PDB file of C-alpha atoms in Angstrom:
ATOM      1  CA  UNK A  17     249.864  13.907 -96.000  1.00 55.00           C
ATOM      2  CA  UNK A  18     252.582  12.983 -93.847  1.00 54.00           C
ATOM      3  CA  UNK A  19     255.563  15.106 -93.107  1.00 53.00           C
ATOM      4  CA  UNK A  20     259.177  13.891 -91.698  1.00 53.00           C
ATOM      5  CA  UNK A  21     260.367  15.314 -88.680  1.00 54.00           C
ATOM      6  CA  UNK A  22     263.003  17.986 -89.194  1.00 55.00           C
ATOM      7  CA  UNK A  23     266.326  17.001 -88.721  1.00 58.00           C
ATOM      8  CA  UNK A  24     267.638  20.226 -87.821  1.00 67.00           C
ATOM      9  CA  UNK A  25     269.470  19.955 -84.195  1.00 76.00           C
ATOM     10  CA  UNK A  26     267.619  21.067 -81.558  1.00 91.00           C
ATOM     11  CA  UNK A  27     268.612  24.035 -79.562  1.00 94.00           C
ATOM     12  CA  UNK A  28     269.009  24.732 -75.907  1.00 96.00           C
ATOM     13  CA  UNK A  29     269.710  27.878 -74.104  1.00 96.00           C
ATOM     14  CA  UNK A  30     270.125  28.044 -70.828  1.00 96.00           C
ATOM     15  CA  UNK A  31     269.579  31.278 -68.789  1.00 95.00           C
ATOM     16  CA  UNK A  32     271.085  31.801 -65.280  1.00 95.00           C
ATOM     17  CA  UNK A  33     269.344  34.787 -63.441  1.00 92.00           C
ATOM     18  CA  UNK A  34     271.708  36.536 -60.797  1.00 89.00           C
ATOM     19  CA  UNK A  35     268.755  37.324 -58.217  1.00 83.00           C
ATOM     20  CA  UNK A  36     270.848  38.766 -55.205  1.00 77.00           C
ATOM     21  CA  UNK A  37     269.788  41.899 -53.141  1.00 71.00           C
ATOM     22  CA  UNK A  38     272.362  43.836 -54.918  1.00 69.00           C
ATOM     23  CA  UNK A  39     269.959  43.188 -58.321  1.00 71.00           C
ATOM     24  CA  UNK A  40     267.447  45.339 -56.941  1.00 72.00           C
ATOM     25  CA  UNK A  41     269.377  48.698 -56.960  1.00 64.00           C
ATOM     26  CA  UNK A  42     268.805  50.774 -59.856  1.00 64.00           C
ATOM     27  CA  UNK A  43     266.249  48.763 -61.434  1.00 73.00           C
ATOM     28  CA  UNK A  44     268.316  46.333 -62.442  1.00 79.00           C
ATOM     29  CA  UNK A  45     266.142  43.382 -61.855  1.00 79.00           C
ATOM     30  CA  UNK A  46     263.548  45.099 -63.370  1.00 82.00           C
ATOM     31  CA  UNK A  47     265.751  45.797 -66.730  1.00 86.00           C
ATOM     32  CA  UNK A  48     266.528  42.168 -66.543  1.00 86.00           C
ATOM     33  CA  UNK A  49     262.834  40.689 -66.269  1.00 85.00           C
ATOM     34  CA  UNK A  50     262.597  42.652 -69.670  1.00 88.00           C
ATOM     35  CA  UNK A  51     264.965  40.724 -71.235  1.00 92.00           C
ATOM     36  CA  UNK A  52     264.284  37.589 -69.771  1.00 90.00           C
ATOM     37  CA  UNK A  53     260.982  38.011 -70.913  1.00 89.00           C
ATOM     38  CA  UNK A  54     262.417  38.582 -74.532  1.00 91.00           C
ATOM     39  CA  UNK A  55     264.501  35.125 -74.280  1.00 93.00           C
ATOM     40  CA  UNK A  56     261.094  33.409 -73.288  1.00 89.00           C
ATOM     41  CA  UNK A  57     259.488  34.949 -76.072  1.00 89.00           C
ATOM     42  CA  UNK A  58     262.344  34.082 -78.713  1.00 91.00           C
ATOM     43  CA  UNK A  59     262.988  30.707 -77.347  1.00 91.00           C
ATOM     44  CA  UNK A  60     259.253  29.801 -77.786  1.00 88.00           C
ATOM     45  CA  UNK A  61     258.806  31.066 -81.541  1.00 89.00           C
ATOM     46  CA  UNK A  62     261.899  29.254 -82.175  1.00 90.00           C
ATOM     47  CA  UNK A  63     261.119  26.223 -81.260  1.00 90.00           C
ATOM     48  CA  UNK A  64     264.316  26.116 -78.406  1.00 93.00           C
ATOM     49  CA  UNK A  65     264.476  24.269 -75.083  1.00 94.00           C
ATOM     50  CA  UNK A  66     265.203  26.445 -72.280  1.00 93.00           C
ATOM     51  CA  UNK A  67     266.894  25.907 -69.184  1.00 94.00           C
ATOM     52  CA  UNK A  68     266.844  28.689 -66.368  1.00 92.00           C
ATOM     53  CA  UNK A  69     269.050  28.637 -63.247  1.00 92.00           C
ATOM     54  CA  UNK A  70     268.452  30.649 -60.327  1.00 89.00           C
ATOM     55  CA  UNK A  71     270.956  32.292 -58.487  1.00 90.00           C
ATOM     56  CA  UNK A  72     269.720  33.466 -55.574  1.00 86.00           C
ATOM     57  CA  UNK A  73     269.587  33.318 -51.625  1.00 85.00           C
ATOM     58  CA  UNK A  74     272.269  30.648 -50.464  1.00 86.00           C
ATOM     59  CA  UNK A  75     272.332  28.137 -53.149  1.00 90.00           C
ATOM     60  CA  UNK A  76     271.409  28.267 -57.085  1.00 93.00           C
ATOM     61  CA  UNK A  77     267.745  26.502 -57.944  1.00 90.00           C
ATOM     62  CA  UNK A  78     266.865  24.849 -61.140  1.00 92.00           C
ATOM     63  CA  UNK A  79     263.423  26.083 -62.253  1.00 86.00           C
ATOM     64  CA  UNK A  80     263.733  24.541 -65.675  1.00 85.00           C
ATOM     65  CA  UNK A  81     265.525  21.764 -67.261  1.00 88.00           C
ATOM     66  CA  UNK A  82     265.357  21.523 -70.624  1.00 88.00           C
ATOM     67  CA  UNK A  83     261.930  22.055 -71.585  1.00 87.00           C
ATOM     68  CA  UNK A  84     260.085  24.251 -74.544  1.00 87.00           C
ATOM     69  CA  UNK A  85     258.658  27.587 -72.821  1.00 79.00           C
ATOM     70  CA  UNK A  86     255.510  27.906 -71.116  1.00 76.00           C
ATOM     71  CA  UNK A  87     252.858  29.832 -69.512  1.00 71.00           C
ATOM     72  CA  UNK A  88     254.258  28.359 -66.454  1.00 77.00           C
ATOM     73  CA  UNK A  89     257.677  30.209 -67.052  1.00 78.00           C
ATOM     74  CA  UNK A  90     256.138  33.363 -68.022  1.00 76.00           C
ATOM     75  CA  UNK A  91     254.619  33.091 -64.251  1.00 78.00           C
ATOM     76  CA  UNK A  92     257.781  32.755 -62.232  1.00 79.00           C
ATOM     77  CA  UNK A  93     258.956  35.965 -64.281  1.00 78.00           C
ATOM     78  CA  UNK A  94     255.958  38.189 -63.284  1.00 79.00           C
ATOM     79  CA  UNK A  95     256.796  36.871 -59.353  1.00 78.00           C
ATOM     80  CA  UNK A  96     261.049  37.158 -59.733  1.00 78.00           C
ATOM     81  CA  UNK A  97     262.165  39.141 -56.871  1.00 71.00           C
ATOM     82  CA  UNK A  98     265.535  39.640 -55.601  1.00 75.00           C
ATOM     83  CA  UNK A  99     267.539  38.722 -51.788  1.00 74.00           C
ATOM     84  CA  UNK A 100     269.941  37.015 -50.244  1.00 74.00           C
ATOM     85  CA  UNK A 101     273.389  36.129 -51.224  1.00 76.00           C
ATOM     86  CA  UNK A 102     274.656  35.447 -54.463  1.00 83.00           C
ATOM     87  CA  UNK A 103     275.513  31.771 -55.613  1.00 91.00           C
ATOM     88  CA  UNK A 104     276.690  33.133 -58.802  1.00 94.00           C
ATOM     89  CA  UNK A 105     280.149  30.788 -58.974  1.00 94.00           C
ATOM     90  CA  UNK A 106     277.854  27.526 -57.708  1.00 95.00           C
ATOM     91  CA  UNK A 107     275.556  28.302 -60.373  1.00 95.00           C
ATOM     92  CA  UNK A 108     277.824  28.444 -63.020  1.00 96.00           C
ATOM     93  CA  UNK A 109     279.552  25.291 -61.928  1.00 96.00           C
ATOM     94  CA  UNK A 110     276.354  23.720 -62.235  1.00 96.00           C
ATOM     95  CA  UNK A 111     275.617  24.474 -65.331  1.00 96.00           C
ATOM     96  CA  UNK A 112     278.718  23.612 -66.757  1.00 96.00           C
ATOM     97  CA  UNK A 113     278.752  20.220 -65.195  1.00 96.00           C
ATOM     98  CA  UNK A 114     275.673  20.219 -66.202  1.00 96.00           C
ATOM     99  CA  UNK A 115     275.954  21.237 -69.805  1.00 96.00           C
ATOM    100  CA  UNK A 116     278.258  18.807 -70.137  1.00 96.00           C
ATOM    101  CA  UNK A 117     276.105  15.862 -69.477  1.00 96.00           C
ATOM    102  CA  UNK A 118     273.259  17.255 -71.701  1.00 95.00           C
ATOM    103  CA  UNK A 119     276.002  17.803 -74.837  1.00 95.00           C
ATOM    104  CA  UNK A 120     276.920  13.781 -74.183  1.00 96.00           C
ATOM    105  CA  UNK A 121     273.128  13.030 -74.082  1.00 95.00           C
ATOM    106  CA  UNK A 122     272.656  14.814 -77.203  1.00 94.00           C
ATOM    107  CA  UNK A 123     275.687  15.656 -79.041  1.00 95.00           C
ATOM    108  CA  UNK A 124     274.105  17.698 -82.012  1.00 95.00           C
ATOM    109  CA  UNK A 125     271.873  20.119 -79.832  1.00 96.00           C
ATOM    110  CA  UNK A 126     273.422  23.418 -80.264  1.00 96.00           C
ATOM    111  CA  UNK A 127     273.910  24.909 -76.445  1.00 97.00           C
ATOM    112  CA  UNK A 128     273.842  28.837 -75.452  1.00 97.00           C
ATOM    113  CA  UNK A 129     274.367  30.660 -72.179  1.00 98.00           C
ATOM    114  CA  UNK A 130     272.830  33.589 -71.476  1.00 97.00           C
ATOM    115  CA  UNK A 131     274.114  35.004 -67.555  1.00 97.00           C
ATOM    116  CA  UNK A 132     272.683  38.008 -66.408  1.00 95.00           C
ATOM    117  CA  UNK A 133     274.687  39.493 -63.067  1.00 93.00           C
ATOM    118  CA  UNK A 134     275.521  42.848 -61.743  1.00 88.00           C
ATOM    119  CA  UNK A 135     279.083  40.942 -61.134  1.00 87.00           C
ATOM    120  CA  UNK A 136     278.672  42.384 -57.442  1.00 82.00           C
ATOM    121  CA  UNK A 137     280.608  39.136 -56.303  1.00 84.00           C
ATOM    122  CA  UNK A 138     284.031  39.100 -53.552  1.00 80.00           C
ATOM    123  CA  UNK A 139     286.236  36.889 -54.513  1.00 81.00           C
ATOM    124  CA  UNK A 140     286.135  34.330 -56.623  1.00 87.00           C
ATOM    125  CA  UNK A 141     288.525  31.092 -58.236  1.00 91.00           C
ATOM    126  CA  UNK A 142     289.233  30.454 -60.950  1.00 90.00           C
ATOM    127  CA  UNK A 143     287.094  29.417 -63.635  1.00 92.00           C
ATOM    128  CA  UNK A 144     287.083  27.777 -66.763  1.00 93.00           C
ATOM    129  CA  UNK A 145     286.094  28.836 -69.851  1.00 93.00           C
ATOM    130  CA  UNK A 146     282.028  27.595 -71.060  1.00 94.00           C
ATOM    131  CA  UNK A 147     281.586  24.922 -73.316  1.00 90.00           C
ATOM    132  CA  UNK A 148     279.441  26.480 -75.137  1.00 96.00           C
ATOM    133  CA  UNK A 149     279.648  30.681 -76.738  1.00 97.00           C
ATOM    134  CA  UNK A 150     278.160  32.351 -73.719  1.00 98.00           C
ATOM    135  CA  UNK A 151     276.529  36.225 -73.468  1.00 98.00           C
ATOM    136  CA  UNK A 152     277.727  37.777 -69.874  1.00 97.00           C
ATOM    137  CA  UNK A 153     274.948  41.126 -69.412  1.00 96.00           C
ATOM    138  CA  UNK A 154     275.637  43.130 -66.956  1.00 94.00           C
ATOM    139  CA  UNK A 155     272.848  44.124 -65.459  1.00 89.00           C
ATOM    140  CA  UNK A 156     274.926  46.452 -63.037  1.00 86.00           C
ATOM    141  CA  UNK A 157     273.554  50.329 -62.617  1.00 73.00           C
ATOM    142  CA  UNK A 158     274.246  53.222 -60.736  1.00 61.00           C
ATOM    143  CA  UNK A 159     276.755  55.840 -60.299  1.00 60.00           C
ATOM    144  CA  UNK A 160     279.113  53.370 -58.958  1.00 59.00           C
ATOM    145  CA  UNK A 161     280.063  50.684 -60.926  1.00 64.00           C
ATOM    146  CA  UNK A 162     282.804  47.985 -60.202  1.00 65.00           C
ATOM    147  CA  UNK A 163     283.311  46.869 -63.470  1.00 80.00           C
ATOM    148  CA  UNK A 164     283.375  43.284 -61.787  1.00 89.00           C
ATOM    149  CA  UNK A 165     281.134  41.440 -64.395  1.00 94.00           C
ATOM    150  CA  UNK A 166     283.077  42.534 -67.022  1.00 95.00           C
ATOM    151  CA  UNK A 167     286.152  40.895 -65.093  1.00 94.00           C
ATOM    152  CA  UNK A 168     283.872  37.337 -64.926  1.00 95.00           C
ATOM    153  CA  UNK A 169     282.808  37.516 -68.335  1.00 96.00           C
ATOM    154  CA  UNK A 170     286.863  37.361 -69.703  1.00 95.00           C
ATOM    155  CA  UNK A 171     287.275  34.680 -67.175  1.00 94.00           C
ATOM    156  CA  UNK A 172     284.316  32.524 -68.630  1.00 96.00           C
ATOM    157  CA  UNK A 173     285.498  34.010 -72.558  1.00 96.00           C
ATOM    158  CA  UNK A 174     282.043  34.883 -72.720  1.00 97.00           C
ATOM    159  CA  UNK A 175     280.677  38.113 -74.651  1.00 98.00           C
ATOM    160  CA  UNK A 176     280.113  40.729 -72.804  1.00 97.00           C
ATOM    161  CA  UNK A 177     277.515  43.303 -72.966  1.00 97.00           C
ATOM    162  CA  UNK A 178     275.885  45.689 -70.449  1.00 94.00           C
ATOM    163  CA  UNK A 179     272.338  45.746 -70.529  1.00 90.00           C
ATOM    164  CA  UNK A 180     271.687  49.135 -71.676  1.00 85.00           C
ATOM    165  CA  UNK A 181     273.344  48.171 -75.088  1.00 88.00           C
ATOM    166  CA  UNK A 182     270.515  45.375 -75.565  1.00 80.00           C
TER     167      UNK A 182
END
């Protein structure tokens, strides 16, 4: 027998990764591989397309576009390592521009945006709010904490959580 096709929308969520050398303090990138590995896991028994953006060393790299999870992303995880600067704004104007052109391409795919940073950024502009809801973790540890992800994630009106709360 035959069955239809679901019509459910599809569902995307795209994941930038704050990779800087300031990640690898306090374990940070190591709590965040964790969770990342979660996402991967959730994303493939629920049928979601994934996106992951990499923010890391002088500009942000795509690593995945769109596609269902895969052995193949469960192998950049085990090798994610952190250094060099931290293209955090570039990446996050690239994935709203390019959010923007997916939600045109498919207009009834429900987006999310999952950005985990230790916010350990200068200065920064101005930046809109996501198209889409958005979950800031801050991934920051440490005695020292500048509270600066916290700061992005009202910018962005994304949620906010710090990692220990996940």
């Amino acid at each position: 027998m035959l069955r239809a096709r679901s019509r459910k929308p599809g569902e995307l969520w795209l994941v930038i990764v704050d990779a800087s050398a300031s990640t690898r303090r306090h374990g940070a990138l190591a709590q965040a591989k964790g969770l990342l590995a979660d996402t991967v896991e959730q994303a493939y028994r629920q049928r979601a397309r994934l996106a992951v953006l990499h923010a890391t060393g002088a500009q942000p790299r795509w690593l995945w576009q769109g596609q269902k999870a895969s052995v193949q992303l469960k192998e950049w995880l085990e090798q994610l390592g952190a250094g060099g600067g931290t293209p955090l704004i570039e990446a996050l104007q690239q994935a709203r521009d390019w959010l923007e052109k997916r939600q045109r391409q498919k207009p009834n795919e429900h987006q999310r945006l999952l950005v985990l940073t230790d916010g350990r950024l200068q200065d920064w502009p101005a930046l809109p709010a996501m198209t889409c809801p958005t979950l800031l973790v801050d991934i920051e540890g440490g005695s020292v904490r500048l509270g600066r992800a916290r700061k992005l994630a009202e910018q962005l009106d994304a949620d906010y959580r710090p990692i220990a709360e996940l």
